[in-house]
Amino acid sequence: NAGVTQTPKFRILKIGQSMTLQCTQDMNHNYMYWYRQDPGMGLKLIYYSVGAGITDKGEVPNGYNVSRSTTEDFPLRLELAAPSQTSVYFCASSSSGTGGSGNTIYFGEGSWLTVV
Amino acid sequence: GNSVTQMEGPVTLSEEAFLTINCTYTATGYPSLFWYVQYPGEGLQLLLKATKADDKGSNKGFEATYRKETTSFHLEKGSVQVSDSAVYFCALITNTGFQKLVFGTGTRLLVSP
């Protein structure tokens, strides 16, 4: 019953450091997403992927990179961490891109990242 | 563009009170509508959804009806519990093009005993 699994759950980074947030899903979903949630705000889409080998930018991609070498995994890389990247990060997945069918997007439990 | 507007919080209620959290949306076409809940220190969980006009989503005593004429999807519960304290997000997905969730800013609910 794993669903979407993210690691690490908490991390403190120093300015200028790099790190990778890991995300894996076991539902054979084609679509995967990375969101960030800032205090008192809704979620903003960073990057998404519609299948292995295909990624695209969301609303707030600057300072991040992604890759999708397998269906299961969708890591998010932060290069040269900045305080503005302090946030909660959520990975998510869904079976298809057709919203009209009401397909559900499933979220991981979140990764709390602080850049100091 | 597509957007979701939620009432600002926090909403503070006593246990067993009636809850309404307002949500209205702007979208092209006919979106699917969702309520997600985020308990303290946890990720988002799908609470309920509705995929077409007049559909009612329900779960754990919560309900929301998809009202196309008023472009609304208000969340209601007849009798809240302390354990319902959380942040509630209204969201939509349009049925044209890529499936991207558009979230409201969230409404924090605080229920006191």
PDB file of C-alpha atoms in Angstrom:
ATOM      1  CA  ASN A   1       0.000   0.000   0.000  1.00  0.00           C
ATOM      2  CA  ALA A   2       2.970   2.338  -0.555  1.00  0.00           C
ATOM      3  CA  GLY A   3       1.531   4.766  -3.156  1.00  0.00           C
ATOM      4  CA  VAL A   4       3.834   7.780  -3.536  1.00  0.00           C
ATOM      5  CA  THR A   5       6.950   7.764  -1.370  1.00  0.00           C
ATOM      6  CA  GLN A   6       9.205  10.781  -0.832  1.00  0.00           C
ATOM      7  CA  THR A   7      12.531  11.060   0.918  1.00  0.00           C
ATOM      8  CA  PRO A   8      13.877  12.726   2.960  1.00  0.00           C
ATOM      9  CA  LYS A   9      11.045  14.014   5.107  1.00  0.00           C
ATOM     10  CA  PHE A  10      13.110  16.786   6.674  1.00  0.00           C
ATOM     11  CA  ARG A  11      16.342  18.434   5.560  1.00  0.00           C
ATOM     12  CA  ILE A  12      18.313  21.537   6.410  1.00  0.00           C
ATOM     13  CA  LEU A  13      20.589  22.858   3.695  1.00  0.00           C
ATOM     14  CA  LYS A  14      23.163  25.622   3.694  1.00  0.00           C
ATOM     15  CA  ILE A  15      22.998  28.316   1.033  1.00  0.00           C
ATOM     16  CA  GLY A  16      24.737  27.126  -2.116  1.00  0.00           C
ATOM     17  CA  GLN A  17      24.483  23.410  -1.347  1.00  0.00           C
ATOM     18  CA  SER A  18      22.756  20.987  -3.675  1.00  0.00           C
ATOM     19  CA  MET A  19      20.493  18.076  -2.948  1.00  0.00           C
ATOM     20  CA  THR A  20      18.030  15.686  -4.531  1.00  0.00           C
ATOM     21  CA  LEU A  21      14.539  14.935  -3.287  1.00  0.00           C
ATOM     22  CA  GLN A  22      13.611  11.391  -4.177  1.00  0.00           C
ATOM     23  CA  CYS A  23      10.143  10.313  -5.281  1.00  0.00           C
ATOM     24  CA  THR A  24       8.905   6.913  -6.283  1.00  0.00           C
ATOM     25  CA  GLN A  25       5.441   5.518  -6.979  1.00  0.00           C
ATOM     26  CA  ASP A  26       4.288   1.927  -7.262  1.00  0.00           C
ATOM     27  CA  MET A  27       0.972   2.505  -9.035  1.00  0.00           C
ATOM     28  CA  ASN A  28       2.403   2.408 -12.588  1.00  0.00           C
ATOM     29  CA  HIS A  29       1.247   5.979 -13.130  1.00  0.00           C
ATOM     30  CA  ASN A  30       2.480   7.779 -16.218  1.00  0.00           C
ATOM     31  CA  TYR A  31       2.063  11.283 -14.821  1.00  0.00           C
ATOM     32  CA  MET A  32       4.214  12.599 -12.008  1.00  0.00           C
ATOM     33  CA  TYR A  33       4.499  16.063 -10.492  1.00  0.00           C
ATOM     34  CA  TRP A  34       6.500  18.141  -8.076  1.00  0.00           C
ATOM     35  CA  TYR A  35       4.759  20.897  -6.129  1.00  0.00           C
ATOM     36  CA  ARG A  36       5.965  23.316  -3.508  1.00  0.00           C
ATOM     37  CA  GLN A  37       3.842  24.758  -0.741  1.00  0.00           C
ATOM     38  CA  ASP A  38       4.807  28.015   0.882  1.00  0.00           C
ATOM     39  CA  PRO A  39       3.290  29.082   4.211  1.00  0.00           C
ATOM     40  CA  GLY A  40      -0.317  30.219   3.860  1.00  0.00           C
ATOM     41  CA  MET A  41      -0.321  29.503   0.150  1.00  0.00           C
ATOM     42  CA  GLY A  42      -1.678  26.851  -2.130  1.00  0.00           C
ATOM     43  CA  LEU A  43       0.544  24.482  -4.041  1.00  0.00           C
ATOM     44  CA  LYS A  44       2.560  25.642  -7.021  1.00  0.00           C
ATOM     45  CA  LEU A  45       3.667  23.243  -9.747  1.00  0.00           C
ATOM     46  CA  ILE A  46       7.441  23.083 -10.235  1.00  0.00           C
ATOM     47  CA  TYR A  47       7.885  20.368 -12.869  1.00  0.00           C
ATOM     48  CA  TYR A  48       5.848  17.533 -14.251  1.00  0.00           C
ATOM     49  CA  SER A  49       6.347  14.451 -16.382  1.00  0.00           C
ATOM     50  CA  VAL A  50       3.938  12.638 -18.679  1.00  0.00           C
ATOM     51  CA  GLY A  51       6.067   9.523 -18.968  1.00  0.00           C
ATOM     52  CA  ALA A  52       9.578   8.147 -18.775  1.00  0.00           C
ATOM     53  CA  GLY A  53      11.999  10.407 -20.617  1.00  0.00           C
ATOM     54  CA  ILE A  54       9.563  13.332 -20.837  1.00  0.00           C
ATOM     55  CA  THR A  55       9.534  16.289 -18.459  1.00  0.00           C
ATOM     56  CA  ASP A  56       8.293  19.852 -18.643  1.00  0.00           C
ATOM     57  CA  LYS A  57       8.294  23.032 -16.583  1.00  0.00           C
ATOM     58  CA  GLY A  58       5.448  24.078 -14.360  1.00  0.00           C
ATOM     59  CA  GLU A  59       4.759  27.482 -12.848  1.00  0.00           C
ATOM     60  CA  VAL A  60       7.901  27.877 -10.712  1.00  0.00           C
ATOM     61  CA  PRO A  61      10.783  25.833 -12.238  1.00  0.00           C
ATOM     62  CA  ASN A  62      13.704  28.190 -11.605  1.00  0.00           C
ATOM     63  CA  GLY A  63      16.404  26.702  -9.401  1.00  0.00           C
ATOM     64  CA  TYR A  64      15.254  23.121  -9.933  1.00  0.00           C
ATOM     65  CA  ASN A  65      15.889  20.240 -12.289  1.00  0.00           C
ATOM     66  CA  VAL A  66      14.177  16.906 -12.795  1.00  0.00           C
ATOM     67  CA  SER A  67      14.694  13.671 -14.662  1.00  0.00           C
ATOM     68  CA  ARG A  68      12.444  10.706 -15.400  1.00  0.00           C
ATOM     69  CA  SER A  69      14.472   7.683 -16.406  1.00  0.00           C
ATOM     70  CA  THR A  70      11.861   5.175 -15.214  1.00  0.00           C
ATOM     71  CA  THR A  71       8.096   5.172 -14.768  1.00  0.00           C
ATOM     72  CA  GLU A  72       8.492   4.782 -11.009  1.00  0.00           C
ATOM     73  CA  ASP A  73      10.987   7.502 -10.144  1.00  0.00           C
ATOM     74  CA  PHE A  74      10.902  11.279 -10.481  1.00  0.00           C
ATOM     75  CA  PRO A  75      13.714  12.956  -8.496  1.00  0.00           C
ATOM     76  CA  LEU A  76      13.845  16.715  -7.990  1.00  0.00           C
ATOM     77  CA  ARG A  77      17.272  18.341  -7.815  1.00  0.00           C
ATOM     78  CA  LEU A  78      17.983  21.656  -6.144  1.00  0.00           C
ATOM     79  CA  GLU A  79      21.163  23.288  -7.425  1.00  0.00           C
ATOM     80  CA  LEU A  80      22.753  26.083  -5.396  1.00  0.00           C
ATOM     81  CA  ALA A  81      20.089  26.200  -2.701  1.00  0.00           C
ATOM     82  CA  ALA A  82      18.720  29.622  -1.766  1.00  0.00           C
ATOM     83  CA  PRO A  83      16.583  30.736   1.215  1.00  0.00           C
ATOM     84  CA  SER A  84      13.690  31.312  -1.204  1.00  0.00           C
ATOM     85  CA  GLN A  85      13.595  27.549  -1.699  1.00  0.00           C
ATOM     86  CA  THR A  86      12.634  26.962   1.922  1.00  0.00           C
ATOM     87  CA  SER A  87       9.316  25.232   1.506  1.00  0.00           C
ATOM     88  CA  VAL A  88       7.414  21.982   1.731  1.00  0.00           C
ATOM     89  CA  TYR A  89       7.755  19.855  -1.374  1.00  0.00           C
ATOM     90  CA  PHE A  90       5.167  17.362  -2.534  1.00  0.00           C
ATOM     91  CA  CYS A  91       5.553  14.717  -5.165  1.00  0.00           C
ATOM     92  CA  ALA A  92       2.390  13.391  -6.788  1.00  0.00           C
ATOM     93  CA  SER A  93       1.277  11.004  -9.474  1.00  0.00           C
ATOM     94  CA  SER A  94      -1.789  10.176 -11.561  1.00  0.00           C
ATOM     95  CA  SER A  95      -2.730   7.574 -14.118  1.00  0.00           C
ATOM     96  CA  SER A  96      -3.474   9.883 -17.008  1.00  0.00           C
ATOM     97  CA  GLY A  97      -3.775  13.481 -18.085  1.00  0.00           C
ATOM     98  CA  THR A  98      -7.475  13.522 -18.771  1.00  0.00           C
ATOM     99  CA  GLY A  99      -9.046  15.570 -16.058  1.00  0.00           C
ATOM    100  CA  GLY A 100     -12.568  15.053 -17.300  1.00  0.00           C
ATOM    101  CA  SER A 101     -12.543  11.439 -16.250  1.00  0.00           C
ATOM    102  CA  GLY A 102     -11.934  12.560 -12.692  1.00  0.00           C
ATOM    103  CA  ASN A 103      -8.649  10.738 -12.348  1.00  0.00           C
ATOM    104  CA  THR A 104      -7.244  11.321  -8.914  1.00  0.00           C
ATOM    105  CA  ILE A 105      -3.817  12.749  -8.205  1.00  0.00           C
ATOM    106  CA  TYR A 106      -2.109  11.008  -5.304  1.00  0.00           C
ATOM    107  CA  PHE A 107       0.343  12.883  -3.108  1.00  0.00           C
ATOM    108  CA  GLY A 108       3.356  11.848  -1.098  1.00  0.00           C
ATOM    109  CA  GLU A 109       3.663  12.901   2.531  1.00  0.00           C
ATOM    110  CA  GLY A 110       5.873  15.880   1.806  1.00  0.00           C
ATOM    111  CA  SER A 111       9.486  16.918   2.331  1.00  0.00           C
ATOM    112  CA  TRP A 112      10.175  19.850   4.636  1.00  0.00           C
ATOM    113  CA  LEU A 113      13.241  21.733   3.382  1.00  0.00           C
ATOM    114  CA  THR A 114      14.920  24.654   5.143  1.00  0.00           C
ATOM    115  CA  VAL A 115      17.752  26.611   3.518  1.00  0.00           C
ATOM    116  CA  VAL A 116      19.859  28.651   5.951  1.00  0.00           C
TER     117      VAL A 116
ATOM    118  CA  GLY B   1      -7.083  31.258 -16.841  1.00  0.00           C
ATOM    119  CA  ASN B   2      -8.193  28.672 -14.343  1.00  0.00           C
ATOM    120  CA  SER B   3      -8.372  29.619 -10.700  1.00  0.00           C
ATOM    121  CA  VAL B   4      -9.858  28.635  -7.364  1.00  0.00           C
ATOM    122  CA  THR B   5     -10.910  31.046  -4.636  1.00  0.00           C
ATOM    123  CA  GLN B   6     -11.448  29.903  -1.069  1.00  0.00           C
ATOM    124  CA  MET B   7     -12.624  31.765   1.982  1.00  0.00           C
ATOM    125  CA  GLU B   8      -9.830  32.989   4.172  1.00  0.00           C
ATOM    126  CA  GLY B   9      -9.230  31.355   7.498  1.00  0.00           C
ATOM    127  CA  PRO B  10      -8.806  30.444  10.099  1.00  0.00           C
ATOM    128  CA  VAL B  11     -12.286  29.144  10.693  1.00  0.00           C
ATOM    129  CA  THR B  12     -12.741  28.565  14.403  1.00  0.00           C
ATOM    130  CA  LEU B  13     -15.595  26.371  15.594  1.00  0.00           C
ATOM    131  CA  SER B  14     -16.682  24.504  18.673  1.00  0.00           C
ATOM    132  CA  GLU B  15     -17.095  20.755  18.520  1.00  0.00           C
ATOM    133  CA  GLU B  16     -20.411  19.650  16.965  1.00  0.00           C
ATOM    134  CA  ALA B  17     -20.889  22.950  15.123  1.00  0.00           C
ATOM    135  CA  PHE B  18     -21.880  23.097  11.452  1.00  0.00           C
ATOM    136  CA  LEU B  19     -19.078  23.757   8.990  1.00  0.00           C
ATOM    137  CA  THR B  20     -19.118  25.507   5.648  1.00  0.00           C
ATOM    138  CA  ILE B  21     -15.967  26.399   3.734  1.00  0.00           C
ATOM    139  CA  ASN B  22     -16.703  28.319   0.564  1.00  0.00           C
ATOM    140  CA  CYS B  23     -14.988  27.578  -2.727  1.00  0.00           C
ATOM    141  CA  THR B  24     -15.641  29.125  -6.122  1.00  0.00           C
ATOM    142  CA  TYR B  25     -13.798  28.524  -9.341  1.00  0.00           C
ATOM    143  CA  THR B  26     -13.079  29.922 -12.777  1.00  0.00           C
ATOM    144  CA  ALA B  27     -12.312  27.461 -15.519  1.00  0.00           C
ATOM    145  CA  THR B  28     -12.691  26.808 -19.197  1.00  0.00           C
ATOM    146  CA  GLY B  29     -14.762  23.788 -20.055  1.00  0.00           C
ATOM    147  CA  TYR B  30     -16.057  21.477 -17.362  1.00  0.00           C
ATOM    148  CA  PRO B  31     -13.523  20.859 -14.631  1.00  0.00           C
ATOM    149  CA  SER B  32     -13.411  18.103 -12.057  1.00  0.00           C
ATOM    150  CA  LEU B  33     -13.451  19.477  -8.526  1.00  0.00           C
ATOM    151  CA  PHE B  34     -11.688  18.228  -5.425  1.00  0.00           C
ATOM    152  CA  TRP B  35     -11.263  18.870  -1.741  1.00  0.00           C
ATOM    153  CA  TYR B  36      -7.936  17.874  -0.214  1.00  0.00           C
ATOM    154  CA  VAL B  37      -7.171  17.881   3.506  1.00  0.00           C
ATOM    155  CA  GLN B  38      -3.814  18.387   5.163  1.00  0.00           C
ATOM    156  CA  TYR B  39      -3.522  17.399   8.819  1.00  0.00           C
ATOM    157  CA  PRO B  40      -0.734  18.995  10.875  1.00  0.00           C
ATOM    158  CA  GLY B  41       2.685  17.735   9.778  1.00  0.00           C
ATOM    159  CA  GLU B  42       1.280  15.515   7.050  1.00  0.00           C
ATOM    160  CA  GLY B  43       0.831  15.541   3.286  1.00  0.00           C
ATOM    161  CA  LEU B  44      -2.323  16.133   1.297  1.00  0.00           C
ATOM    162  CA  GLN B  45      -5.048  13.536   1.255  1.00  0.00           C
ATOM    163  CA  LEU B  46      -7.954  13.471  -1.135  1.00  0.00           C
ATOM    164  CA  LEU B  47     -11.128  14.091   0.880  1.00  0.00           C
ATOM    165  CA  LEU B  48     -13.765  14.034  -1.852  1.00  0.00           C
ATOM    166  CA  LYS B  49     -14.320  14.833  -5.493  1.00  0.00           C
ATOM    167  CA  ALA B  50     -17.012  15.513  -8.087  1.00  0.00           C
ATOM    168  CA  THR B  51     -16.569  15.207 -11.823  1.00  0.00           C
ATOM    169  CA  LYS B  52     -19.690  16.800 -13.282  1.00  0.00           C
ATOM    170  CA  ALA B  53     -22.424  19.288 -12.515  1.00  0.00           C
ATOM    171  CA  ASP B  54     -24.790  18.373  -9.656  1.00  0.00           C
ATOM    172  CA  ASP B  55     -22.535  15.546  -8.494  1.00  0.00           C
ATOM    173  CA  LYS B  56     -22.156  15.365  -4.724  1.00  0.00           C
ATOM    174  CA  GLY B  57     -18.874  14.149  -3.292  1.00  0.00           C
ATOM    175  CA  SER B  58     -18.895  12.809   0.244  1.00  0.00           C
ATOM    176  CA  ASN B  59     -16.482  11.238   2.704  1.00  0.00           C
ATOM    177  CA  LYS B  60     -16.049  11.093   6.488  1.00  0.00           C
ATOM    178  CA  GLY B  61     -19.226  13.150   7.010  1.00  0.00           C
ATOM    179  CA  PHE B  62     -18.043  15.907   4.652  1.00  0.00           C
ATOM    180  CA  GLU B  63     -20.035  16.805   1.548  1.00  0.00           C
ATOM    181  CA  ALA B  64     -19.670  19.137  -1.412  1.00  0.00           C
ATOM    182  CA  THR B  65     -21.950  19.608  -4.416  1.00  0.00           C
ATOM    183  CA  TYR B  66     -20.697  20.675  -7.833  1.00  0.00           C
ATOM    184  CA  ARG B  67     -22.782  23.751  -8.709  1.00  0.00           C
ATOM    185  CA  LYS B  68     -22.153  24.793 -12.289  1.00  0.00           C
ATOM    186  CA  GLU B  69     -24.623  27.690 -12.214  1.00  0.00           C
ATOM    187  CA  THR B  70     -22.790  29.364  -9.325  1.00  0.00           C
ATOM    188  CA  THR B  71     -19.336  27.866 -10.141  1.00  0.00           C
ATOM    189  CA  SER B  72     -19.054  26.712  -6.559  1.00  0.00           C
ATOM    190  CA  PHE B  73     -18.019  23.615  -4.597  1.00  0.00           C
ATOM    191  CA  HIS B  74     -18.607  24.490  -0.952  1.00  0.00           C
ATOM    192  CA  LEU B  75     -17.470  22.014   1.687  1.00  0.00           C
ATOM    193  CA  GLU B  76     -19.938  21.200   4.498  1.00  0.00           C
ATOM    194  CA  LYS B  77     -20.077  19.008   7.561  1.00  0.00           C
ATOM    195  CA  GLY B  78     -22.978  18.798   9.943  1.00  0.00           C
ATOM    196  CA  SER B  79     -21.044  18.264  13.170  1.00  0.00           C
ATOM    197  CA  VAL B  80     -17.300  18.862  13.324  1.00  0.00           C
ATOM    198  CA  GLN B  81     -14.908  17.121  15.687  1.00  0.00           C
ATOM    199  CA  VAL B  82     -11.607  18.230  17.160  1.00  0.00           C
ATOM    200  CA  SER B  83      -9.927  15.697  14.878  1.00  0.00           C
ATOM    201  CA  ASP B  84     -11.187  17.634  11.838  1.00  0.00           C
ATOM    202  CA  SER B  85      -8.749  20.451  12.622  1.00  0.00           C
ATOM    203  CA  ALA B  86      -6.647  20.737   9.474  1.00  0.00           C
ATOM    204  CA  VAL B  87      -6.101  22.823   6.365  1.00  0.00           C
ATOM    205  CA  TYR B  88      -8.602  22.227   3.569  1.00  0.00           C
ATOM    206  CA  PHE B  89      -7.722  22.884  -0.072  1.00  0.00           C
ATOM    207  CA  CYS B  90     -10.201  23.214  -2.896  1.00  0.00           C
ATOM    208  CA  ALA B  91      -8.786  22.296  -6.303  1.00  0.00           C
ATOM    209  CA  LEU B  92      -9.806  21.740  -9.898  1.00  0.00           C
ATOM    210  CA  ILE B  93      -8.583  19.915 -12.954  1.00  0.00           C
ATOM    211  CA  THR B  94      -9.806  20.977 -16.367  1.00  0.00           C
ATOM    212  CA  ASN B  95     -10.855  18.288 -18.787  1.00  0.00           C
ATOM    213  CA  THR B  96      -8.980  19.752 -21.728  1.00  0.00           C
ATOM    214  CA  GLY B  97      -5.279  19.332 -22.190  1.00  0.00           C
ATOM    215  CA  PHE B  98      -2.859  18.371 -19.472  1.00  0.00           C
ATOM    216  CA  GLN B  99      -4.160  17.315 -16.087  1.00  0.00           C
ATOM    217  CA  LYS B 100      -2.762  19.924 -13.731  1.00  0.00           C
ATOM    218  CA  LEU B 101      -4.317  20.583 -10.367  1.00  0.00           C
ATOM    219  CA  VAL B 102      -5.034  24.225  -9.632  1.00  0.00           C
ATOM    220  CA  PHE B 103      -5.283  24.833  -5.895  1.00  0.00           C
ATOM    221  CA  GLY B 104      -6.919  27.424  -3.759  1.00  0.00           C
ATOM    222  CA  THR B 105      -4.829  28.947  -0.986  1.00  0.00           C
ATOM    223  CA  GLY B 106      -6.292  26.681   1.693  1.00  0.00           C
ATOM    224  CA  THR B 107      -8.531  27.313   4.694  1.00  0.00           C
ATOM    225  CA  ARG B 108      -7.379  26.382   8.168  1.00  0.00           C
ATOM    226  CA  LEU B 109     -10.075  24.889  10.406  1.00  0.00           C
ATOM    227  CA  LEU B 110      -9.624  24.934  14.171  1.00  0.00           C
ATOM    228  CA  VAL B 111     -12.127  22.970  16.250  1.00  0.00           C
ATOM    229  CA  SER B 112     -12.120  23.382  20.008  1.00  0.00           C
ATOM    230  CA  PRO B 113     -13.655  20.947  22.521  1.00  0.00           C
TER     231      PRO B 113
END
